Tab-separated table of C-alpha atoms in Angstrom:
chain	number	residue	atom	x	y	z
A	1	UNK	CA	11.739	2.513	4.386
A	2	UNK	CA	9.725	2.127	7.528
A	3	UNK	CA	10.999	-0.055	10.296
A	4	UNK	CA	8.469	-2.464	12.128
A	5	UNK	CA	8.432	-2.055	15.896
A	6	UNK	CA	8.165	-5.655	17.172
A	7	UNK	CA	6.689	-4.256	20.567
A	8	UNK	CA	3.491	-2.973	18.649
A	9	UNK	CA	0.825	-4.813	16.823
A	10	UNK	CA	1.570	-5.445	13.124
A	11	UNK	CA	0.078	-6.896	10.030
A	12	UNK	CA	1.150	-8.227	6.569
A	13	UNK	CA	-0.442	-6.622	3.561
A	14	UNK	CA	-0.170	-8.323	0.088
A	15	UNK	CA	0.532	-5.814	-2.629
A	16	UNK	CA	0.295	-6.357	-6.302
A	17	UNK	CA	2.396	-3.797	-8.205
A	18	UNK	CA	1.485	-2.495	-11.435
A	19	UNK	CA	4.233	-4.485	-13.027
A	20	UNK	CA	2.655	-7.644	-11.881
A	21	UNK	CA	5.177	-8.270	-9.181
A	22	UNK	CA	3.683	-9.230	-5.663
A	23	UNK	CA	5.155	-8.202	-2.527
A	24	UNK	CA	4.334	-8.743	1.170
A	25	UNK	CA	4.672	-5.519	3.217
A	26	UNK	CA	4.885	-5.942	7.051
A	27	UNK	CA	3.840	-2.704	8.831
A	28	UNK	CA	2.614	-1.819	12.276
A	29	UNK	CA	-1.082	-1.078	12.680
A	30	UNK	CA	-0.159	2.677	13.463
A	31	UNK	CA	1.835	3.186	10.355
A	32	UNK	CA	0.279	5.160	7.753
A	33	UNK	CA	-0.745	4.585	4.032
A	34	UNK	CA	2.305	6.822	3.239
A	35	UNK	CA	4.503	4.065	4.827
A	36	UNK	CA	3.060	1.518	2.494
A	37	UNK	CA	3.764	3.946	-0.493
A	38	UNK	CA	7.359	4.127	0.801
A	39	UNK	CA	7.608	0.326	0.590
A	40	UNK	CA	6.052	0.286	-2.867
A	41	UNK	CA	8.687	2.918	-3.918
A	42	UNK	CA	11.460	0.780	-2.424
A	43	UNK	CA	10.290	-2.231	-4.446
A	44	UNK	CA	10.435	-0.301	-7.712
A	45	UNK	CA	6.715	0.566	-8.073
A	46	UNK	CA	6.991	4.362	-7.610
A	47	UNK	CA	8.421	5.003	-11.178
A	48	UNK	CA	4.747	5.701	-12.585
A	49	UNK	CA	1.684	7.799	-11.475
A	50	UNK	CA	-0.605	5.288	-9.693
A	51	UNK	CA	-3.525	4.853	-7.227
A	52	UNK	CA	-3.854	2.366	-4.746
A	53	UNK	CA	-7.095	0.118	-4.528
A	54	UNK	CA	-8.198	-2.113	-1.650
A	55	UNK	CA	-11.439	-3.841	-0.409
A	56	UNK	CA	-14.407	-5.298	-2.045
A	57	UNK	CA	-15.508	-3.741	-4.212
A	58	UNK	CA	-12.137	-2.168	-4.721
A	59	UNK	CA	-12.057	1.453	-3.642
A	60	UNK	CA	-9.309	3.931	-4.096
A	61	UNK	CA	-7.112	4.852	-0.969
A	62	UNK	CA	-7.147	8.684	-0.873
A	63	UNK	CA	-6.315	9.624	2.689
A	64	UNK	CA	-2.560	8.645	2.974
A	65	UNK	CA	-2.272	10.032	6.453
A	66	UNK	CA	-4.715	7.422	7.806
A	67	UNK	CA	-3.177	4.501	9.712
A	68	UNK	CA	-3.184	0.948	8.305
A	69	UNK	CA	-5.802	0.107	10.936
A	70	UNK	CA	-8.105	2.990	10.393
A	71	UNK	CA	-7.890	2.320	6.610
A	72	UNK	CA	-9.028	-1.223	7.048
A	73	UNK	CA	-5.925	-2.597	5.450
A	74	UNK	CA	-4.870	-5.174	8.292
A	75	UNK	CA	-4.322	-8.340	6.360
A	76	UNK	CA	-5.583	-6.807	3.278
A	77	UNK	CA	-4.717	-7.144	-0.411
A	78	UNK	CA	-3.826	-3.903	-2.140
A	79	UNK	CA	-3.468	-3.373	-5.887
A	80	UNK	CA	-1.322	-0.660	-7.491
A	81	UNK	CA	-3.013	0.637	-10.726
A	82	UNK	CA	-1.009	2.783	-13.101
A	83	UNK	CA	-2.717	5.828	-13.973
A	84	UNK	CA	-2.462	6.846	-17.631
A	85	UNK	CA	-2.585	10.417	-18.734
A	86	UNK	CA	-5.118	11.567	-21.258
A	87	UNK	CA	-2.628	13.945	-22.955
C-alpha cells in the first residue's frame, strides 16, 4: 500500500467501490493511478474485473502510469465499476 510523504503535496480522493463501500484515499499528487488501484485492492475491491470512472461526464481512467495530478484526480470522486464478462 502506498505511503503518503508528508513533505510533498497530497490530496484526498473519494472512492465508491463496486460493493457500495466508500473509502477516502489519501495520496501524494505525484502518486500514480496504480497507487490508487493498490489502495482499492487493499480495501477488498480488487476481487473482480473493474474499471475506474472519474469526472463529469464520467470517463474511464485508462493510463494507470499517469500521476494523480496529471489525471485531474486531486480532490476528485472516483467510482469503481465492475466489468461483467459476456461469456
